[in-house]
């Protein structure tokens, strides 16, 4: 039967491409060693299998995008304005009844199907469904970026990558790549690869917790210097990892489509001038745009800016909870006879990601409410840029464990090492 043949065809990739489970304890093998200042260092090259699997993930994601884009475009975008006004109920049924549930179910299904165990590869499988989910919402509520309703090809290209497409505001056309754009992204990827390799090499020997901290969390220990430094370093690592992968993905997308991508990160950990600047203009600008069009604007249409902002942060917290739910699934190959995995990291206490983003919603709303007070304007005008950024980060670093702990304790960064060049001293 055709369905059986398709199943067997897809199952074959489990052994061919996903046969290497890319686990640190199995695959982190030194290629050579060298001596420096009386210490021997081991050099672990990046695993080619990791990048092969990532490319195959992109291929699978493109099929998923073709399905969701087709459904969204032909049911919500393509119909005439008159049809759209009479088809709102149909759009909601298609969106909330098919597309969004598919986006939520798909990652865990595909991870289980291929038996994927590397948490970074699992994370990659969540990126496109997140984008498709919010792009479905923006189409349902009529907040599609301008110019994308003119052809399915243009809309498919827009959905093909979990990054923000660069659209010319005047012509409403997709911005074409230039030589300088390609060179800039090549350099960003190479320097990003080097920076992440250095950070992983330095931090892995301490299990990504370089400074000792009190075992209990209280209002006092929240500001423990070790805790603040651990969270700041993990935040910098996260920013550099996302920037490096975004630059590489932008290059692949540029060669396939000839279209530019908006830069994902803008040095949020080193140049933010306020909490709203951090979340709105510097950190993960793609997610900001998705939340703005898919959550903030639809809620703002029926309520206040205050409630719309809260809704956007809550949505962010919920989909980050869903990411953890997806990447820490226990696949069949990990289970013992009792159906459990004694060596696996079982999730995360759900609710911490949501609490983290609710806190940041409060901080941003306070900024808009009292940020114009003399004290805050005086600080901005008097303090150095570095000092202002430090104060901005201090609104989040004391409670950043709510976001970071499950990634660190779940050995997400350990699995990430297989993609980069790691240098370690011999113990």
CSV table of C-alpha atoms in Angstrom, one decimal:
chain,number,residue,atom,x,y,z
A,1,UNK,CA,0.0,0.0,0.0
A,2,UNK,CA,1.2,3.6,-0.7
A,3,UNK,CA,1.0,4.6,3.0
A,4,UNK,CA,3.0,1.5,4.0
A,5,UNK,CA,5.7,2.3,1.3
A,6,UNK,CA,5.9,5.9,2.5
A,7,UNK,CA,6.3,4.7,6.1
A,8,UNK,CA,9.1,2.3,5.2
A,9,UNK,CA,10.8,5.0,3.1
A,10,UNK,CA,10.8,7.5,6.0
A,11,UNK,CA,11.7,4.8,8.5
A,12,UNK,CA,14.9,4.1,6.5
A,13,UNK,CA,16.2,7.5,7.4
A,14,UNK,CA,16.2,6.5,11.1
A,15,UNK,CA,19.2,4.2,10.4
A,16,UNK,CA,20.8,6.2,7.6
A,17,UNK,CA,20.7,9.8,8.8
A,18,UNK,CA,19.6,9.5,12.4
A,19,UNK,CA,21.6,6.4,13.2
A,20,UNK,CA,24.2,8.5,15.0
A,21,UNK,CA,22.3,9.6,18.1
A,22,UNK,CA,24.8,12.4,18.7
A,23,UNK,CA,25.2,11.9,22.4
A,24,UNK,CA,28.1,13.6,24.2
A,25,UNK,CA,29.2,10.5,26.1
A,26,UNK,CA,29.2,8.4,22.8
A,27,UNK,CA,30.4,10.9,20.2
A,28,UNK,CA,32.7,13.4,21.8
A,29,UNK,CA,36.0,11.8,20.6
A,30,UNK,CA,39.3,13.7,20.5
A,31,UNK,CA,40.9,13.9,17.1
A,32,UNK,CA,44.3,14.9,18.5
A,33,UNK,CA,46.1,16.6,21.4
A,34,UNK,CA,48.7,19.3,21.9
A,35,UNK,CA,50.8,20.7,24.8
A,36,UNK,CA,50.8,24.3,25.8
A,37,UNK,CA,52.4,25.8,28.9
A,38,UNK,CA,52.8,22.4,30.5
A,39,UNK,CA,49.2,21.3,30.0
A,40,UNK,CA,47.9,18.8,27.5
A,41,UNK,CA,44.8,19.7,25.6
A,42,UNK,CA,42.4,17.5,23.7
A,43,UNK,CA,40.8,18.8,20.5
A,44,UNK,CA,37.3,17.5,19.6
A,45,UNK,CA,36.2,18.5,16.0
A,46,UNK,CA,32.6,19.1,15.1
A,47,UNK,CA,30.6,16.1,14.1
A,48,UNK,CA,29.7,16.1,10.4
A,49,UNK,CA,26.7,13.9,11.3
A,50,UNK,CA,25.2,16.8,13.3
A,51,UNK,CA,25.2,19.2,10.4
A,52,UNK,CA,23.9,16.5,8.0
A,53,UNK,CA,21.0,15.8,10.4
A,54,UNK,CA,20.4,19.6,10.6
A,55,UNK,CA,20.2,19.8,6.8
A,56,UNK,CA,17.8,16.9,6.7
A,57,UNK,CA,15.7,18.6,9.3
A,58,UNK,CA,15.5,21.6,7.0
A,59,UNK,CA,14.2,19.4,4.2
A,60,UNK,CA,11.5,17.8,6.4
A,61,UNK,CA,10.5,21.3,7.6
A,62,UNK,CA,10.1,22.5,4.1
A,63,UNK,CA,7.5,19.8,3.4
A,64,UNK,CA,5.7,20.8,6.6
A,65,UNK,CA,5.8,24.4,5.6
A,66,UNK,CA,4.4,23.6,2.1
A,67,UNK,CA,1.4,21.9,3.8
A,68,UNK,CA,0.6,24.6,6.4
A,69,UNK,CA,1.4,27.5,3.9
A,70,UNK,CA,-1.0,26.0,1.3
A,71,UNK,CA,-3.8,25.6,3.8
A,72,UNK,CA,-3.3,29.1,5.2
A,73,UNK,CA,-2.9,30.8,1.9
A,74,UNK,CA,-5.8,29.2,0.0
A,75,UNK,CA,-8.3,29.4,2.9
A,76,UNK,CA,-7.4,32.7,4.6
A,77,UNK,CA,-5.3,34.9,2.4
A,78,UNK,CA,-6.3,34.2,-1.2
A,79,UNK,CA,-10.1,34.7,-0.9
A,80,UNK,CA,-11.4,38.1,-1.9
A,81,UNK,CA,-12.1,40.8,0.7
A,82,UNK,CA,-15.8,40.1,0.5
A,83,UNK,CA,-15.2,36.4,0.9
A,84,UNK,CA,-12.8,37.0,3.8
A,85,UNK,CA,-15.5,39.0,5.8
A,86,UNK,CA,-17.9,36.1,5.4
A,87,UNK,CA,-15.3,33.3,6.0
A,88,UNK,CA,-14.0,34.4,9.5
A,89,UNK,CA,-15.6,31.4,11.2
A,90,UNK,CA,-14.1,29.1,8.6
A,91,UNK,CA,-10.7,30.7,9.1
A,92,UNK,CA,-10.9,30.1,12.9
A,93,UNK,CA,-12.0,26.5,12.3
A,94,UNK,CA,-9.1,25.9,9.9
A,95,UNK,CA,-6.6,27.7,12.1
A,96,UNK,CA,-7.6,26.5,15.6
A,97,UNK,CA,-9.0,23.2,14.4
A,98,UNK,CA,-6.2,22.1,12.1
A,99,UNK,CA,-3.1,24.2,11.5
A,100,UNK,CA,-2.3,25.2,15.1
A,101,UNK,CA,-3.0,21.7,16.6
A,102,UNK,CA,-0.8,20.3,13.8
A,103,UNK,CA,2.0,22.7,14.7
A,104,UNK,CA,1.8,21.6,18.4
A,105,UNK,CA,1.7,17.8,17.7
A,106,UNK,CA,4.2,17.6,14.8
A,107,UNK,CA,7.6,18.0,16.7
A,108,UNK,CA,7.0,15.3,19.3
A,109,UNK,CA,5.7,13.0,16.6
A,110,UNK,CA,8.6,13.4,14.3
A,111,UNK,CA,11.2,13.2,17.1
A,112,UNK,CA,9.6,10.0,18.3
A,113,UNK,CA,9.3,8.6,14.7
A,114,UNK,CA,13.0,9.1,14.0
A,115,UNK,CA,14.2,8.3,17.5
A,116,UNK,CA,16.1,11.6,17.7
A,117,UNK,CA,18.0,12.0,21.0
A,118,UNK,CA,20.2,15.0,20.5
A,119,UNK,CA,18.3,17.9,22.2
A,120,UNK,CA,19.6,20.5,19.8
A,121,UNK,CA,18.3,18.6,16.8
A,122,UNK,CA,15.0,18.2,18.7
A,123,UNK,CA,15.1,22.0,19.3
A,124,UNK,CA,15.5,22.6,15.6
A,125,UNK,CA,12.3,20.6,14.9
A,126,UNK,CA,10.3,23.1,17.1
A,127,UNK,CA,11.5,26.2,15.2
A,128,UNK,CA,9.4,26.0,12.1
A,129,UNK,CA,6.1,24.9,13.9
A,130,UNK,CA,6.5,27.9,16.2
A,131,UNK,CA,6.8,30.2,13.2
A,132,UNK,CA,3.9,28.5,11.4
A,133,UNK,CA,1.7,28.7,14.5
A,134,UNK,CA,2.0,32.5,14.8
A,135,UNK,CA,1.9,33.1,11.1
A,136,UNK,CA,-1.4,31.2,11.0
A,137,UNK,CA,-2.6,33.6,13.8
A,138,UNK,CA,-1.5,36.7,11.9
A,139,UNK,CA,-3.3,35.5,8.8
A,140,UNK,CA,-6.5,34.6,10.7
A,141,UNK,CA,-6.7,38.1,12.2
A,142,UNK,CA,-5.6,40.0,9.2
A,143,UNK,CA,-2.1,41.2,10.2
A,144,UNK,CA,-0.1,39.6,7.5
A,145,UNK,CA,3.0,41.7,6.5
A,146,UNK,CA,2.3,43.8,3.3
A,147,UNK,CA,2.8,42.3,-0.1
A,148,UNK,CA,2.7,38.6,0.8
A,149,UNK,CA,-0.8,38.1,-0.4
A,150,UNK,CA,0.0,38.6,-4.1
A,151,UNK,CA,1.3,35.0,-4.7
A,152,UNK,CA,1.6,31.7,-3.0
A,153,UNK,CA,5.3,31.5,-4.0
A,154,UNK,CA,6.0,34.7,-2.0
A,155,UNK,CA,4.0,33.5,1.0
A,156,UNK,CA,5.7,30.1,0.9
A,157,UNK,CA,9.2,31.7,0.9
A,158,UNK,CA,8.1,33.9,3.8
A,159,UNK,CA,7.1,30.7,5.8
A,160,UNK,CA,10.1,28.6,4.7
A,161,UNK,CA,12.5,29.9,7.4
A,162,UNK,CA,11.9,30.6,11.1
A,163,UNK,CA,13.4,34.0,10.8
A,164,UNK,CA,12.1,37.4,9.8
A,165,UNK,CA,12.1,38.1,6.0
A,166,UNK,CA,13.3,41.5,5.0
A,167,UNK,CA,10.5,43.3,3.2
A,168,UNK,CA,10.9,46.7,1.5
A,169,UNK,CA,8.3,49.0,3.2
A,170,UNK,CA,7.9,51.1,0.1
A,171,UNK,CA,7.6,48.5,-2.7
A,172,UNK,CA,6.3,45.7,-0.4
A,173,UNK,CA,8.7,43.3,-2.2
A,174,UNK,CA,11.1,40.9,-0.7
A,175,UNK,CA,14.6,42.4,-0.4
A,176,UNK,CA,17.1,40.7,-2.6
A,177,UNK,CA,20.5,39.6,-1.4
A,178,UNK,CA,23.6,41.7,-2.1
A,179,UNK,CA,27.3,40.8,-2.1
A,180,UNK,CA,27.8,42.7,1.1
A,181,UNK,CA,24.9,40.9,2.8
A,182,UNK,CA,26.5,37.5,1.9
A,183,UNK,CA,29.9,38.5,3.1
A,184,UNK,CA,28.5,39.9,6.3
A,185,UNK,CA,26.6,36.7,7.1
A,186,UNK,CA,29.6,34.5,6.2
A,187,UNK,CA,31.7,36.5,8.7
A,188,UNK,CA,28.9,36.4,11.3
A,189,UNK,CA,28.7,32.7,11.0
A,190,UNK,CA,32.5,32.1,11.1
A,191,UNK,CA,33.0,34.5,14.1
A,192,UNK,CA,29.9,33.1,15.8
A,193,UNK,CA,31.2,29.6,15.3
A,194,UNK,CA,34.5,30.6,16.9
A,195,UNK,CA,32.9,32.4,19.8
A,196,UNK,CA,30.5,29.6,20.6
A,197,UNK,CA,33.4,27.1,20.4
A,198,UNK,CA,35.4,29.1,22.8
A,199,UNK,CA,32.5,29.5,25.3
A,200,UNK,CA,31.6,25.8,25.1
A,201,UNK,CA,35.3,24.8,25.6
A,202,UNK,CA,35.6,27.1,28.7
A,203,UNK,CA,32.3,26.2,30.3
A,204,UNK,CA,31.8,22.5,29.6
A,205,UNK,CA,34.3,21.3,32.2
A,206,UNK,CA,32.2,23.0,34.9
A,207,UNK,CA,28.9,21.7,33.4
A,208,UNK,CA,28.1,25.2,32.3
A,209,UNK,CA,27.8,26.4,35.9
A,210,UNK,CA,31.2,28.1,36.4
A,211,UNK,CA,30.5,29.8,39.8
A,212,UNK,CA,29.3,28.2,42.9
A,213,UNK,CA,25.9,29.4,44.2
A,214,UNK,CA,23.8,28.8,47.3
A,215,UNK,CA,21.6,25.7,47.0
A,216,UNK,CA,18.4,27.5,47.9
A,217,UNK,CA,16.8,30.4,46.1
A,218,UNK,CA,15.7,33.4,48.3
A,219,UNK,CA,15.3,37.1,47.8
A,220,UNK,CA,18.9,37.5,49.1
A,221,UNK,CA,20.5,34.6,47.2
A,222,UNK,CA,18.9,35.8,44.0
A,223,UNK,CA,21.5,38.6,43.9
A,224,UNK,CA,24.4,36.3,44.8
A,225,UNK,CA,27.3,37.4,42.6
A,226,UNK,CA,27.9,33.8,41.5
A,227,UNK,CA,24.3,33.4,40.4
A,228,UNK,CA,24.3,36.7,38.5
A,229,UNK,CA,27.5,35.7,36.7
A,230,UNK,CA,26.3,32.2,35.8
A,231,UNK,CA,23.1,33.6,34.4
A,232,UNK,CA,24.9,36.4,32.5
A,233,UNK,CA,27.4,33.9,30.9
A,234,UNK,CA,24.6,31.5,30.0
A,235,UNK,CA,22.6,34.4,28.5
A,236,UNK,CA,25.7,35.4,26.4
A,237,UNK,CA,26.1,31.8,25.3
A,238,UNK,CA,22.5,31.6,24.2
A,239,UNK,CA,22.7,34.8,22.3
A,240,UNK,CA,25.9,33.7,20.5
A,241,UNK,CA,24.4,30.3,19.7
A,242,UNK,CA,21.2,31.8,18.2
A,243,UNK,CA,23.2,34.4,16.3
A,244,UNK,CA,25.6,31.8,14.8
A,245,UNK,CA,22.8,29.4,13.7
A,246,UNK,CA,20.7,32.3,12.3
A,247,UNK,CA,23.7,33.5,10.2
A,248,UNK,CA,24.2,30.0,8.8
A,249,UNK,CA,20.5,29.5,8.1
A,250,UNK,CA,20.4,33.0,6.5
A,251,UNK,CA,23.1,31.9,4.1
A,252,UNK,CA,21.4,28.7,3.2
A,253,UNK,CA,18.1,30.6,2.6
A,254,UNK,CA,19.9,33.3,0.6
A,255,UNK,CA,21.4,30.7,-1.8
A,256,UNK,CA,18.0,28.9,-2.2
A,257,UNK,CA,15.8,32.0,-2.6
A,258,UNK,CA,17.9,35.0,-3.1
A,259,UNK,CA,16.1,36.8,-0.3
A,260,UNK,CA,17.5,38.6,2.7
A,261,UNK,CA,16.7,38.0,6.4
A,262,UNK,CA,16.5,40.5,9.2
A,263,UNK,CA,19.3,40.1,11.7
A,264,UNK,CA,18.1,38.0,14.6
A,265,UNK,CA,20.1,39.4,17.4
A,266,UNK,CA,21.4,43.0,18.0
A,267,UNK,CA,23.8,42.5,20.9
A,268,UNK,CA,21.1,42.4,23.5
A,269,UNK,CA,23.4,41.4,26.3
A,270,UNK,CA,25.8,44.3,25.7
A,271,UNK,CA,23.9,47.2,24.3
A,272,UNK,CA,20.3,47.3,25.6
A,273,UNK,CA,19.1,50.7,26.9
A,274,UNK,CA,15.9,49.6,28.6
A,275,UNK,CA,13.8,46.4,29.2
A,276,UNK,CA,11.6,47.2,26.2
A,277,UNK,CA,14.7,47.8,24.1
A,278,UNK,CA,16.1,44.4,25.1
A,279,UNK,CA,12.9,42.5,24.4
A,280,UNK,CA,11.5,44.6,21.5
A,281,UNK,CA,14.6,45.6,19.4
A,282,UNK,CA,17.6,43.5,20.5
A,283,UNK,CA,16.8,39.9,21.7
A,284,UNK,CA,15.3,37.5,19.1
A,285,UNK,CA,13.7,40.0,16.8
A,286,UNK,CA,12.0,37.3,14.9
A,287,UNK,CA,10.0,36.1,17.9
A,288,UNK,CA,9.2,39.7,18.7
A,289,UNK,CA,7.7,40.2,15.2
A,290,UNK,CA,5.8,37.0,15.4
A,291,UNK,CA,4.3,37.9,18.8
A,292,UNK,CA,3.5,41.4,17.7
A,293,UNK,CA,1.5,40.3,14.6
A,294,UNK,CA,0.2,37.0,15.9
A,295,UNK,CA,-0.8,38.0,19.5
A,296,UNK,CA,-0.3,41.7,20.4
A,297,UNK,CA,-2.2,43.2,17.4
A,298,UNK,CA,-5.1,40.8,17.5
A,299,UNK,CA,-5.6,41.3,21.3
A,300,UNK,CA,-5.0,45.1,20.9
A,301,UNK,CA,-7.9,45.2,18.4
A,302,UNK,CA,-10.3,44.2,21.1
A,303,UNK,CA,-8.7,45.5,24.3
A,304,UNK,CA,-5.9,47.8,25.6
A,305,UNK,CA,-2.2,48.0,24.9
A,306,UNK,CA,-1.6,46.9,28.5
A,307,UNK,CA,-3.6,43.7,28.1
A,308,UNK,CA,-2.1,43.1,24.6
A,309,UNK,CA,1.4,43.3,26.0
A,310,UNK,CA,0.6,40.9,28.8
A,311,UNK,CA,-1.0,38.5,26.3
A,312,UNK,CA,2.2,38.6,24.1
A,313,UNK,CA,4.5,37.8,27.1
A,314,UNK,CA,2.1,35.0,28.3
A,315,UNK,CA,2.1,33.5,24.7
A,316,UNK,CA,5.9,33.6,24.8
A,317,UNK,CA,6.0,31.8,28.1
A,318,UNK,CA,3.6,29.2,26.9
A,319,UNK,CA,5.4,28.3,23.7
A,320,UNK,CA,8.7,28.2,25.6
A,321,UNK,CA,7.0,25.7,27.9
A,322,UNK,CA,6.0,23.8,24.8
A,323,UNK,CA,9.6,23.8,23.5
A,324,UNK,CA,10.8,22.1,26.7
A,325,UNK,CA,7.9,19.6,26.5
A,326,UNK,CA,9.0,18.8,22.9
A,327,UNK,CA,12.8,18.5,23.4
A,328,UNK,CA,12.6,16.5,26.6
A,329,UNK,CA,10.4,13.8,25.2
A,330,UNK,CA,11.6,10.2,26.0
A,331,UNK,CA,11.9,8.2,22.8
A,332,UNK,CA,11.4,4.5,22.6
A,333,UNK,CA,15.1,3.7,22.2
A,334,UNK,CA,15.8,5.4,25.5
A,335,UNK,CA,13.2,3.4,27.5
A,336,UNK,CA,14.0,0.3,29.6
A,337,UNK,CA,11.7,-2.6,30.3
A,338,UNK,CA,9.5,-0.6,32.7
A,339,UNK,CA,9.0,2.0,30.0
A,340,UNK,CA,11.1,4.6,31.7
A,341,UNK,CA,14.6,6.0,31.2
A,342,UNK,CA,16.8,6.2,34.3
A,343,UNK,CA,19.5,8.3,32.7
A,344,UNK,CA,17.1,10.8,31.0
A,345,UNK,CA,16.2,14.3,32.2
A,346,UNK,CA,12.5,14.3,32.9
A,347,UNK,CA,11.0,17.6,32.5
A,348,UNK,CA,11.2,20.3,33.7
A,349,UNK,CA,8.8,21.6,36.3
A,350,UNK,CA,6.3,23.2,34.0
A,351,UNK,CA,5.4,26.8,34.8
A,352,UNK,CA,8.9,28.3,35.2
A,353,UNK,CA,9.1,29.5,31.7
A,354,UNK,CA,5.7,31.1,32.0
A,355,UNK,CA,6.6,32.7,35.3
A,356,UNK,CA,9.8,34.1,33.8
A,357,UNK,CA,8.0,35.8,30.9
A,358,UNK,CA,5.2,37.1,33.1
A,359,UNK,CA,7.8,38.8,35.3
A,360,UNK,CA,9.4,40.4,32.3
A,361,UNK,CA,5.9,41.6,31.2
A,362,UNK,CA,5.6,43.3,34.5
A,363,UNK,CA,9.0,44.9,34.1
A,364,UNK,CA,8.2,46.3,30.7
A,365,UNK,CA,4.8,47.6,31.8
A,366,UNK,CA,6.5,49.3,34.7
A,367,UNK,CA,8.9,50.9,32.3
A,368,UNK,CA,6.1,52.4,30.3
A,369,UNK,CA,4.3,53.5,33.4
A,370,UNK,CA,7.1,55.1,35.4
A,371,UNK,CA,10.0,55.1,33.0
A,372,UNK,CA,9.6,58.8,32.4
A,373,UNK,CA,10.1,59.7,36.0
A,374,UNK,CA,13.1,61.9,36.7
A,375,UNK,CA,15.2,59.2,38.4
A,376,UNK,CA,15.1,56.9,35.4
A,377,UNK,CA,15.7,59.7,32.8
A,378,UNK,CA,18.6,61.0,35.0
A,379,UNK,CA,20.2,57.5,35.0
A,380,UNK,CA,20.0,57.2,31.2
A,381,UNK,CA,21.5,60.7,30.7
A,382,UNK,CA,24.2,60.4,33.4
A,383,UNK,CA,25.4,56.8,33.5
A,384,UNK,CA,27.6,55.2,30.9
A,385,UNK,CA,26.0,52.9,28.2
A,386,UNK,CA,27.6,49.9,29.9
A,387,UNK,CA,26.2,50.8,33.3
A,388,UNK,CA,22.7,51.3,31.8
A,389,UNK,CA,22.9,47.9,30.1
A,390,UNK,CA,24.0,46.3,33.4
A,391,UNK,CA,21.0,47.8,35.2
A,392,UNK,CA,18.7,46.6,32.4
A,393,UNK,CA,20.1,43.1,32.8
A,394,UNK,CA,19.7,43.2,36.5
A,395,UNK,CA,15.9,43.3,36.0
A,396,UNK,CA,16.1,39.7,34.6
A,397,UNK,CA,19.3,38.0,35.8
A,398,UNK,CA,18.3,37.4,39.4
A,399,UNK,CA,15.4,35.1,38.3
A,400,UNK,CA,16.9,33.9,35.0
A,401,UNK,CA,17.2,30.4,36.5
A,402,UNK,CA,13.5,30.0,35.7
A,403,UNK,CA,14.5,30.1,32.0
A,404,UNK,CA,18.0,28.6,32.0
A,405,UNK,CA,18.0,25.8,34.6
A,406,UNK,CA,16.2,23.2,32.5
A,407,UNK,CA,18.5,23.8,29.5
A,408,UNK,CA,21.6,23.4,31.7
A,409,UNK,CA,20.4,20.5,33.9
A,410,UNK,CA,18.9,18.8,30.9
A,411,UNK,CA,22.3,18.9,29.2
A,412,UNK,CA,21.2,20.9,26.2
A,413,UNK,CA,24.5,22.7,25.9
A,414,UNK,CA,26.4,19.4,26.3
A,415,UNK,CA,24.6,18.1,23.2
A,416,UNK,CA,25.4,21.3,21.5
A,417,UNK,CA,29.1,20.7,21.8
A,418,UNK,CA,29.0,18.1,19.0
A,419,UNK,CA,28.3,20.9,16.5
A,420,UNK,CA,31.4,22.9,17.4
A,421,UNK,CA,35.2,22.7,17.8
A,422,UNK,CA,35.9,21.9,21.5
A,423,UNK,CA,39.2,22.2,23.2
A,424,UNK,CA,39.6,20.8,26.8
A,425,UNK,CA,42.6,20.4,29.1
A,426,UNK,CA,43.4,16.8,30.2
A,427,UNK,CA,42.2,16.4,33.8
